[in-house]
Amino acid sequence: MIIAIIIGMALVTMIPRIIPAFIVDKLQFRDWVNRWLAAIPYAALGALIFPGILSVIPEQPLIGLLGGAAAVLLAYLGLNVILVVIGAILTVFLLTM
Amino acid sequence: MDTDTADHQNTSQSIHMFRRGIAVGFPIMLGYLPIALAYGVLAKQAGMSVTELTLMSVMVFAGASQFMGANMIALGAGAVEIVVATFVLNFRHFVMSLSFVNYLRRFGLKWKIPLSMGLTDETFAVSALHTTEAKKEKGSYFYLALILTAYIAWIAGSFLGGVLGDVIPEQLSQSMGIALYAMFIGLLIPSVKKQWRVGLVAIIAMLINLLCSQFMSEGWAIVCGTVLGGLSGVFLLKGEEQ
């Protein structure tokens, strides 16, 4: 039963991922569509960060926000992504002590 | 003789690109390991065997939906329910994949298929901010290595979580929940510094996501935020950097 669930989940996850690989060669996008697709990564990052970050500690949304603020600060200072991640983990760790 | 040197250069260029992919994918590995461990622990508690929960990571490779799947299995939800919920949650990858393969047009299908299969929020975000490699010789190896680094970390972490059980103190594993968000922020900020309107696009997407999440599922809200937020980029990012 669980195997059937896994196969079903795999299919519905894989198919949307893979369809663009087949159709992109058949399509010539207008300039604005290319600009739209080029903006997708930034929009996706935004949508993935917020409001999800509020649920890092479900009962205390502020802690997620503060961890995010620490990440913004460290990234703004030009630190490597790895250090940004470690800094944010430390911030949340200290805030939940 | 000439072809020999050409072959040799080709190979070393492939290796160079592969190594770069691993280096750029490393932060994803760092973000995935704790979350995969947590998934492994949770899935085990949900009643899945180590083989099943690892197989799910191998076949599905989508963090949020695997947490949800394990949760729903624990709650005794039906297969159809779980599969439909997974589809809704993961449909955002369709939009991301379209944006991603649009950069990879010159790669053959034999590259585009496996690379698009390995697309997650994180591999997409990192790849999409490294588009110059797509134009370089043997650039496909860069994306392959990046995705494999993330994929292996995800599978290994899930397996370990399932085997070891609750090894990480709860406070630490809870704190590590911020890791992927911090990575997204760490990826976004340098682009915002280069071009502040990028930040505007991201904030618009956040607000649309927040608004939509009031009356639809999390998955569709992210799809709306990404699609509509991206649309604002058509006007905001006009003419700059293609």
mmCIF file of C-alpha atoms in Angstrom:
data_model
loop_
_atom_site.group_PDB
_atom_site.id
_atom_site.type_symbol
_atom_site.label_atom_id
_atom_site.label_comp_id
_atom_site.label_asym_id
_atom_site.label_seq_id
_atom_site.Cartn_x
_atom_site.Cartn_y
_atom_site.Cartn_z
ATOM 1 C CA MET A 1 0.000 0.000 0.000
ATOM 2 C CA ILE A 2 2.728 2.454 0.956
ATOM 3 C CA ILE A 3 4.599 1.464 -2.203
ATOM 4 C CA ALA A 4 1.550 2.406 -4.286
ATOM 5 C CA ILE A 5 1.411 5.787 -2.528
ATOM 6 C CA ILE A 6 5.110 6.352 -3.230
ATOM 7 C CA ILE A 7 4.702 5.514 -6.922
ATOM 8 C CA GLY A 8 1.680 7.807 -7.197
ATOM 9 C CA MET A 9 3.524 10.644 -5.469
ATOM 10 C CA ALA A 10 6.543 10.099 -7.717
ATOM 11 C CA LEU A 11 4.448 10.280 -10.883
ATOM 12 C CA VAL A 12 2.519 13.435 -10.002
ATOM 13 C CA THR A 13 5.771 15.099 -8.933
ATOM 14 C CA MET A 14 7.825 14.000 -11.931
ATOM 15 C CA ILE A 15 5.336 14.730 -14.712
ATOM 16 C CA PRO A 16 4.999 18.495 -14.108
ATOM 17 C CA ARG A 17 8.776 18.727 -13.720
ATOM 18 C CA ILE A 18 9.501 16.947 -16.954
ATOM 19 C CA ILE A 19 6.853 18.304 -19.377
ATOM 20 C CA PRO A 20 8.675 21.625 -19.977
ATOM 21 C CA ALA A 21 11.741 19.699 -21.213
ATOM 22 C CA PHE A 22 9.641 18.299 -24.051
ATOM 23 C CA ILE A 23 7.669 21.385 -24.997
ATOM 24 C CA VAL A 24 10.307 24.100 -24.764
ATOM 25 C CA ASP A 25 11.912 23.217 -28.116
ATOM 26 C CA LYS A 26 8.587 23.481 -29.887
ATOM 27 C CA LEU A 27 7.872 26.930 -28.515
ATOM 28 C CA GLN A 28 9.323 30.250 -29.497
ATOM 29 C CA PHE A 29 8.529 32.657 -26.712
ATOM 30 C CA ARG A 30 7.795 36.306 -27.249
ATOM 31 C CA ASP A 31 10.151 38.718 -25.618
ATOM 32 C CA TRP A 32 7.857 39.431 -22.665
ATOM 33 C CA VAL A 33 7.448 35.712 -21.960
ATOM 34 C CA ASN A 34 11.210 35.324 -21.814
ATOM 35 C CA ARG A 35 11.367 38.239 -19.398
ATOM 36 C CA TRP A 36 8.618 36.635 -17.335
ATOM 37 C CA LEU A 37 10.469 33.320 -17.197
ATOM 38 C CA ALA A 38 13.664 35.169 -16.285
ATOM 39 C CA ALA A 39 11.867 36.815 -13.347
ATOM 40 C CA ILE A 40 10.424 33.504 -12.093
ATOM 41 C CA PRO A 41 13.474 32.591 -9.934
ATOM 42 C CA TYR A 42 13.198 35.820 -7.933
ATOM 43 C CA ALA A 43 9.447 35.509 -7.553
ATOM 44 C CA ALA A 44 9.817 31.852 -6.558
ATOM 45 C CA LEU A 45 12.408 32.783 -3.925
ATOM 46 C CA GLY A 46 10.065 35.397 -2.516
ATOM 47 C CA ALA A 47 7.116 33.019 -2.404
ATOM 48 C CA LEU A 48 9.225 30.274 -0.854
ATOM 49 C CA ILE A 49 10.587 32.548 1.892
ATOM 50 C CA PHE A 50 7.398 34.244 3.046
ATOM 51 C CA PRO A 51 5.106 33.454 4.812
ATOM 52 C CA GLY A 52 6.707 29.987 5.232
ATOM 53 C CA ILE A 53 9.530 31.410 7.362
ATOM 54 C CA LEU A 54 6.993 32.296 10.069
ATOM 55 C CA SER A 55 6.412 28.600 10.735
ATOM 56 C CA VAL A 56 10.021 27.668 11.609
ATOM 57 C CA ILE A 57 8.923 27.637 15.237
ATOM 58 C CA PRO A 58 5.188 27.225 14.753
ATOM 59 C CA GLU A 59 4.043 28.909 17.989
ATOM 60 C CA GLN A 60 6.532 31.769 17.705
ATOM 61 C CA PRO A 61 6.502 33.345 14.229
ATOM 62 C CA LEU A 62 8.763 36.147 15.427
ATOM 63 C CA ILE A 63 11.703 33.767 15.835
ATOM 64 C CA GLY A 64 11.530 32.735 12.196
ATOM 65 C CA LEU A 65 11.425 36.393 11.209
ATOM 66 C CA LEU A 66 14.455 37.214 13.360
ATOM 67 C CA GLY A 67 16.373 34.282 11.901
ATOM 68 C CA GLY A 68 15.459 35.611 8.472
ATOM 69 C CA ALA A 69 16.587 39.107 9.447
ATOM 70 C CA ALA A 70 19.948 37.682 10.544
ATOM 71 C CA ALA A 71 20.238 35.938 7.158
ATOM 72 C CA VAL A 72 19.423 39.178 5.311
ATOM 73 C CA LEU A 73 22.070 41.037 7.286
ATOM 74 C CA LEU A 74 24.771 38.404 6.784
ATOM 75 C CA ALA A 75 23.974 38.068 3.078
ATOM 76 C CA TYR A 76 23.980 41.847 2.700
ATOM 77 C CA LEU A 77 27.480 41.929 4.188
ATOM 78 C CA GLY A 78 28.510 39.650 1.330
ATOM 79 C CA LEU A 79 29.043 36.452 3.296
ATOM 80 C CA ASN A 80 28.993 33.082 1.541
ATOM 81 C CA VAL A 81 25.637 31.283 1.508
ATOM 82 C CA ILE A 82 26.972 28.582 3.843
ATOM 83 C CA LEU A 83 27.869 31.163 6.485
ATOM 84 C CA VAL A 84 24.485 32.816 6.035
ATOM 85 C CA VAL A 85 22.804 29.469 6.727
ATOM 86 C CA ILE A 86 24.959 28.758 9.789
ATOM 87 C CA GLY A 87 24.391 32.271 11.137
ATOM 88 C CA ALA A 88 20.630 31.920 10.816
ATOM 89 C CA ILE A 89 20.635 28.493 12.512
ATOM 90 C CA LEU A 90 22.680 29.924 15.383
ATOM 91 C CA THR A 91 20.318 32.888 15.745
ATOM 92 C CA VAL A 92 17.267 30.634 16.011
ATOM 93 C CA PHE A 93 19.127 28.261 18.324
ATOM 94 C CA LEU A 94 20.027 31.079 20.712
ATOM 95 C CA LEU A 95 16.527 32.570 20.588
ATOM 96 C CA THR A 96 14.932 29.256 21.519
ATOM 97 C CA MET A 97 17.288 28.595 24.447
ATOM 98 C CA MET B 1 47.167 13.691 -32.220
ATOM 99 C CA ASP B 2 44.931 16.716 -32.680
ATOM 100 C CA THR B 3 41.808 14.806 -31.760
ATOM 101 C CA ASP B 4 43.626 13.424 -28.725
ATOM 102 C CA THR B 5 44.277 16.874 -27.325
ATOM 103 C CA ALA B 6 40.737 17.950 -28.141
ATOM 104 C CA ASP B 7 39.382 14.909 -26.301
ATOM 105 C CA HIS B 8 41.610 15.608 -23.369
ATOM 106 C CA GLN B 9 40.492 19.237 -23.190
ATOM 107 C CA ASN B 10 36.879 18.132 -23.403
ATOM 108 C CA THR B 11 37.299 15.718 -20.523
ATOM 109 C CA SER B 12 39.069 18.200 -18.311
ATOM 110 C CA GLN B 13 36.431 20.808 -19.082
ATOM 111 C CA SER B 14 33.720 18.302 -18.067
ATOM 112 C CA ILE B 15 35.557 17.585 -14.823
ATOM 113 C CA HIS B 16 36.037 21.281 -14.179
ATOM 114 C CA MET B 17 32.314 21.949 -14.678
ATOM 115 C CA PHE B 18 31.394 18.955 -12.519
ATOM 116 C CA ARG B 19 33.593 20.189 -9.674
ATOM 117 C CA ARG B 20 32.101 23.655 -9.898
ATOM 118 C CA GLY B 21 28.639 22.123 -9.716
ATOM 119 C CA ILE B 22 29.524 20.275 -6.526
ATOM 120 C CA ALA B 23 30.935 23.448 -4.963
ATOM 121 C CA VAL B 24 27.859 25.499 -5.863
ATOM 122 C CA GLY B 25 25.550 22.674 -4.740
ATOM 123 C CA PHE B 26 27.278 22.333 -1.382
ATOM 124 C CA PRO B 27 25.061 24.819 0.490
ATOM 125 C CA ILE B 28 22.027 22.810 -0.662
ATOM 126 C CA MET B 29 23.621 19.706 0.835
ATOM 127 C CA LEU B 30 24.097 21.581 4.093
ATOM 128 C CA GLY B 31 20.474 22.677 4.075
ATOM 129 C CA TYR B 32 19.134 19.271 3.064
ATOM 130 C CA LEU B 33 20.942 17.051 5.559
ATOM 131 C CA PRO B 34 19.178 18.191 8.739
ATOM 132 C CA ILE B 35 15.809 18.378 7.018
ATOM 133 C CA ALA B 36 16.250 14.949 5.448
ATOM 134 C CA LEU B 37 17.221 13.572 8.864
ATOM 135 C CA ALA B 38 14.069 15.070 10.332
ATOM 136 C CA TYR B 39 12.026 13.576 7.494
ATOM 137 C CA GLY B 40 13.579 10.147 8.112
ATOM 138 C CA VAL B 41 12.754 10.316 11.816
ATOM 139 C CA LEU B 42 9.199 11.468 11.177
ATOM 140 C CA ALA B 43 8.524 8.925 8.441
ATOM 141 C CA LYS B 44 9.793 6.136 10.680
ATOM 142 C CA GLN B 45 7.470 7.284 13.450
ATOM 143 C CA ALA B 46 4.658 7.401 10.895
ATOM 144 C CA GLY B 47 5.079 3.663 10.478
ATOM 145 C CA MET B 48 7.110 3.500 7.272
ATOM 146 C CA SER B 49 10.023 1.081 7.007
ATOM 147 C CA VAL B 50 13.537 2.413 6.350
ATOM 148 C CA THR B 51 13.363 0.961 2.832
ATOM 149 C CA GLU B 52 10.049 2.676 2.135
ATOM 150 C CA LEU B 53 11.050 6.048 3.444
ATOM 151 C CA THR B 54 14.366 5.956 1.579
ATOM 152 C CA LEU B 55 12.610 4.813 -1.583
ATOM 153 C CA MET B 56 10.283 7.783 -1.268
ATOM 154 C CA SER B 57 13.295 10.099 -1.213
ATOM 155 C CA VAL B 58 14.782 8.347 -4.247
ATOM 156 C CA MET B 59 11.569 8.477 -6.251
ATOM 157 C CA VAL B 60 9.825 11.654 -5.161
ATOM 158 C CA PHE B 61 12.725 13.947 -4.165
ATOM 159 C CA ALA B 62 10.497 16.774 -2.934
ATOM 160 C CA GLY B 63 10.898 17.658 0.724
ATOM 161 C CA ALA B 64 7.664 19.363 1.724
ATOM 162 C CA SER B 65 5.471 16.800 -0.005
ATOM 163 C CA GLN B 66 7.356 13.935 1.635
ATOM 164 C CA PHE B 67 6.759 15.408 5.087
ATOM 165 C CA MET B 68 3.132 15.808 4.175
ATOM 166 C CA GLY B 69 2.972 12.282 2.748
ATOM 167 C CA ALA B 70 4.487 10.749 5.878
ATOM 168 C CA ASN B 71 2.104 12.754 8.047
ATOM 169 C CA MET B 72 -0.916 11.680 6.053
ATOM 170 C CA ILE B 73 0.203 8.050 6.140
ATOM 171 C CA ALA B 74 0.428 8.345 9.929
ATOM 172 C CA LEU B 75 -3.086 9.770 9.993
ATOM 173 C CA GLY B 76 -4.313 6.891 7.875
ATOM 174 C CA ALA B 77 -5.270 9.014 4.851
ATOM 175 C CA GLY B 78 -6.119 7.267 1.596
ATOM 176 C CA ALA B 79 -3.710 6.906 -1.318
ATOM 177 C CA VAL B 80 -5.748 9.109 -3.676
ATOM 178 C CA GLU B 81 -5.903 11.901 -1.123
ATOM 179 C CA ILE B 82 -2.151 11.793 -0.596
ATOM 180 C CA VAL B 83 -1.370 11.716 -4.312
ATOM 181 C CA VAL B 84 -3.702 14.619 -5.110
ATOM 182 C CA ALA B 85 -2.277 16.679 -2.245
ATOM 183 C CA THR B 86 1.236 15.946 -3.557
ATOM 184 C CA PHE B 87 0.259 17.092 -7.032
ATOM 185 C CA VAL B 88 -1.147 20.354 -5.679
ATOM 186 C CA LEU B 89 1.896 20.989 -3.537
ATOM 187 C CA ASN B 90 4.443 20.181 -6.244
ATOM 188 C CA PHE B 91 2.815 21.768 -9.263
ATOM 189 C CA ARG B 92 4.981 24.842 -8.668
ATOM 190 C CA HIS B 93 7.857 22.836 -10.136
ATOM 191 C CA PHE B 94 6.141 23.036 -13.514
ATOM 192 C CA VAL B 95 6.580 26.798 -13.553
ATOM 193 C CA MET B 96 10.133 26.545 -12.260
ATOM 194 C CA SER B 97 11.006 23.866 -14.792
ATOM 195 C CA LEU B 98 9.696 25.999 -17.642
ATOM 196 C CA SER B 99 11.905 28.865 -16.517
ATOM 197 C CA PHE B 100 14.864 26.498 -16.052
ATOM 198 C CA VAL B 101 14.732 24.607 -19.380
ATOM 199 C CA ASN B 102 14.274 27.897 -21.211
ATOM 200 C CA TYR B 103 17.932 28.549 -20.314
ATOM 201 C CA LEU B 104 18.960 25.063 -21.332
ATOM 202 C CA ARG B 105 17.534 25.180 -24.846
ATOM 203 C CA ARG B 106 20.801 24.297 -26.477
ATOM 204 C CA PHE B 107 21.252 21.120 -24.392
ATOM 205 C CA GLY B 108 19.738 18.010 -25.973
ATOM 206 C CA LEU B 109 16.731 16.205 -24.560
ATOM 207 C CA LYS B 110 19.055 13.596 -23.077
ATOM 208 C CA TRP B 111 20.240 16.343 -20.713
ATOM 209 C CA LYS B 112 17.016 18.265 -20.287
ATOM 210 C CA ILE B 113 15.045 15.210 -19.131
ATOM 211 C CA PRO B 114 17.292 14.123 -16.236
ATOM 212 C CA LEU B 115 18.049 17.709 -15.204
ATOM 213 C CA SER B 116 14.364 18.663 -15.076
ATOM 214 C CA MET B 117 13.618 15.502 -13.086
ATOM 215 C CA GLY B 118 16.043 16.673 -10.424
ATOM 216 C CA LEU B 119 14.391 20.052 -10.049
ATOM 217 C CA THR B 120 13.399 21.044 -6.520
ATOM 218 C CA ASP B 121 12.843 24.470 -5.000
ATOM 219 C CA GLU B 122 16.467 24.522 -3.946
ATOM 220 C CA THR B 123 18.183 23.072 -7.026
ATOM 221 C CA PHE B 124 16.053 25.401 -9.137
ATOM 222 C CA ALA B 125 16.868 28.477 -7.098
ATOM 223 C CA VAL B 126 20.605 27.807 -7.207
ATOM 224 C CA SER B 127 20.663 26.793 -10.884
ATOM 225 C CA ALA B 128 18.544 29.718 -11.989
ATOM 226 C CA LEU B 129 20.999 32.123 -10.403
ATOM 227 C CA HIS B 130 23.880 30.453 -12.253
ATOM 228 C CA THR B 131 22.750 30.796 -15.825
ATOM 229 C CA THR B 132 26.113 31.674 -17.362
ATOM 230 C CA GLU B 133 27.208 28.041 -17.080
ATOM 231 C CA ALA B 134 24.437 27.103 -19.529
ATOM 232 C CA LYS B 135 26.306 28.970 -22.249
ATOM 233 C CA LYS B 136 29.690 27.463 -21.432
ATOM 234 C CA GLU B 137 31.234 24.390 -22.974
ATOM 235 C CA LYS B 138 30.130 21.239 -21.069
ATOM 236 C CA GLY B 139 27.894 23.399 -18.879
ATOM 237 C CA SER B 140 25.465 20.483 -18.549
ATOM 238 C CA TYR B 141 27.941 18.796 -16.190
ATOM 239 C CA PHE B 142 27.687 21.790 -13.878
ATOM 240 C CA TYR B 143 23.940 21.359 -13.423
ATOM 241 C CA LEU B 144 24.210 17.582 -13.233
ATOM 242 C CA ALA B 145 26.737 17.787 -10.396
ATOM 243 C CA LEU B 146 24.737 20.431 -8.565
ATOM 244 C CA ILE B 147 21.589 18.309 -8.682
ATOM 245 C CA LEU B 148 23.390 15.076 -7.786
ATOM 246 C CA THR B 149 24.989 16.726 -4.760
ATOM 247 C CA ALA B 150 21.569 17.736 -3.497
ATOM 248 C CA TYR B 151 19.957 14.418 -4.434
ATOM 249 C CA ILE B 152 22.578 12.297 -2.666
ATOM 250 C CA ALA B 153 22.410 14.467 0.454
ATOM 251 C CA TRP B 154 18.638 14.121 0.490
ATOM 252 C CA ILE B 155 18.671 10.338 0.129
ATOM 253 C CA ALA B 156 21.540 9.778 2.568
ATOM 254 C CA GLY B 157 19.968 12.096 5.144
ATOM 255 C CA SER B 158 16.581 10.370 4.920
ATOM 256 C CA PHE B 159 18.162 6.950 5.297
ATOM 257 C CA LEU B 160 20.216 8.056 8.294
ATOM 258 C CA GLY B 161 17.193 9.657 9.921
ATOM 259 C CA GLY B 162 15.253 6.431 9.524
ATOM 260 C CA VAL B 163 18.060 4.277 10.909
ATOM 261 C CA LEU B 164 19.255 6.477 13.739
ATOM 262 C CA GLY B 165 15.866 7.674 14.920
ATOM 263 C CA ASP B 166 15.687 10.781 17.032
ATOM 264 C CA VAL B 167 19.402 11.469 17.411
ATOM 265 C CA ILE B 168 19.476 15.238 17.103
ATOM 266 C CA PRO B 169 18.321 17.157 20.172
ATOM 267 C CA GLU B 170 14.937 18.690 19.418
ATOM 268 C CA GLN B 171 16.048 22.256 19.948
ATOM 269 C CA LEU B 172 18.835 21.864 17.405
ATOM 270 C CA SER B 173 16.685 20.159 14.790
ATOM 271 C CA GLN B 174 14.049 22.841 15.279
ATOM 272 C CA SER B 175 16.657 25.548 14.774
ATOM 273 C CA MET B 176 17.780 23.854 11.597
ATOM 274 C CA GLY B 177 14.322 24.401 10.161
ATOM 275 C CA ILE B 178 15.537 27.876 9.265
ATOM 276 C CA ALA B 179 18.357 26.473 7.069
ATOM 277 C CA LEU B 180 16.582 26.389 3.716
ATOM 278 C CA TYR B 181 14.909 29.756 4.269
ATOM 279 C CA ALA B 182 18.301 31.226 5.093
ATOM 280 C CA MET B 183 19.678 29.686 1.911
ATOM 281 C CA PHE B 184 16.903 31.248 -0.160
ATOM 282 C CA ILE B 185 17.647 34.603 1.466
ATOM 283 C CA GLY B 186 21.368 34.129 0.907
ATOM 284 C CA LEU B 187 20.670 33.518 -2.773
ATOM 285 C CA LEU B 188 18.262 36.392 -3.203
ATOM 286 C CA ILE B 189 20.144 39.221 -1.491
ATOM 287 C CA PRO B 190 23.179 39.361 -3.845
ATOM 288 C CA SER B 191 20.795 39.701 -6.808
ATOM 289 C CA VAL B 192 18.902 42.443 -5.001
ATOM 290 C CA LYS B 193 22.170 44.281 -4.356
ATOM 291 C CA LYS B 194 22.953 44.142 -8.066
ATOM 292 C CA GLN B 195 19.476 45.216 -9.144
ATOM 293 C CA TRP B 196 17.103 46.489 -6.465
ATOM 294 C CA ARG B 197 13.992 45.872 -8.574
ATOM 295 C CA VAL B 198 14.629 42.124 -8.130
ATOM 296 C CA GLY B 199 13.779 42.654 -4.470
ATOM 297 C CA LEU B 200 10.541 44.315 -5.507
ATOM 298 C CA VAL B 201 9.581 41.283 -7.614
ATOM 299 C CA ALA B 202 10.315 38.998 -4.640
ATOM 300 C CA ILE B 203 8.287 41.161 -2.231
ATOM 301 C CA ILE B 204 5.331 41.259 -4.638
ATOM 302 C CA ALA B 205 5.497 37.458 -4.866
ATOM 303 C CA MET B 206 5.595 37.228 -1.042
ATOM 304 C CA LEU B 207 2.521 39.412 -0.678
ATOM 305 C CA ILE B 208 0.585 37.529 -3.362
ATOM 306 C CA ASN B 209 1.522 34.263 -1.653
ATOM 307 C CA LEU B 210 0.400 35.633 1.728
ATOM 308 C CA LEU B 211 -2.895 36.846 0.259
ATOM 309 C CA CYS B 212 -3.588 33.631 -1.646
ATOM 310 C CA SER B 213 -2.690 31.410 1.302
ATOM 311 C CA GLN B 214 -5.702 32.867 3.144
ATOM 312 C CA PHE B 215 -8.115 31.039 0.874
ATOM 313 C CA MET B 216 -6.231 28.287 -0.956
ATOM 314 C CA SER B 217 -3.773 25.483 -0.204
ATOM 315 C CA GLU B 218 -0.126 26.278 0.415
ATOM 316 C CA GLY B 219 0.861 24.663 -2.889
ATOM 317 C CA TRP B 220 -1.426 26.756 -5.082
ATOM 318 C CA ALA B 221 -0.587 29.901 -3.125
ATOM 319 C CA ILE B 222 3.105 29.409 -3.960
ATOM 320 C CA VAL B 223 2.196 28.778 -7.617
ATOM 321 C CA CYS B 224 0.187 32.020 -7.705
ATOM 322 C CA GLY B 225 2.904 33.982 -5.940
ATOM 323 C CA THR B 226 5.532 32.687 -8.357
ATOM 324 C CA VAL B 227 3.527 33.126 -11.563
ATOM 325 C CA LEU B 228 1.965 36.513 -10.773
ATOM 326 C CA GLY B 229 5.013 37.818 -8.936
ATOM 327 C CA GLY B 230 7.127 36.809 -11.927
ATOM 328 C CA LEU B 231 4.716 38.662 -14.182
ATOM 329 C CA SER B 232 5.527 41.878 -12.328
ATOM 330 C CA GLY B 233 9.101 41.285 -13.460
ATOM 331 C CA VAL B 234 8.025 41.755 -17.088
ATOM 332 C CA PHE B 235 7.462 45.426 -16.258
ATOM 333 C CA LEU B 236 9.958 45.917 -13.453
ATOM 334 C CA LEU B 237 12.991 44.212 -14.967
ATOM 335 C CA LYS B 238 12.447 45.603 -18.456
ATOM 336 C CA GLY B 239 15.448 45.672 -20.742
ATOM 337 C CA GLU B 240 17.970 44.729 -18.086
ATOM 338 C CA GLU B 241 19.948 41.518 -17.920
ATOM 339 C CA GLN B 242 18.517 38.804 -20.121
#
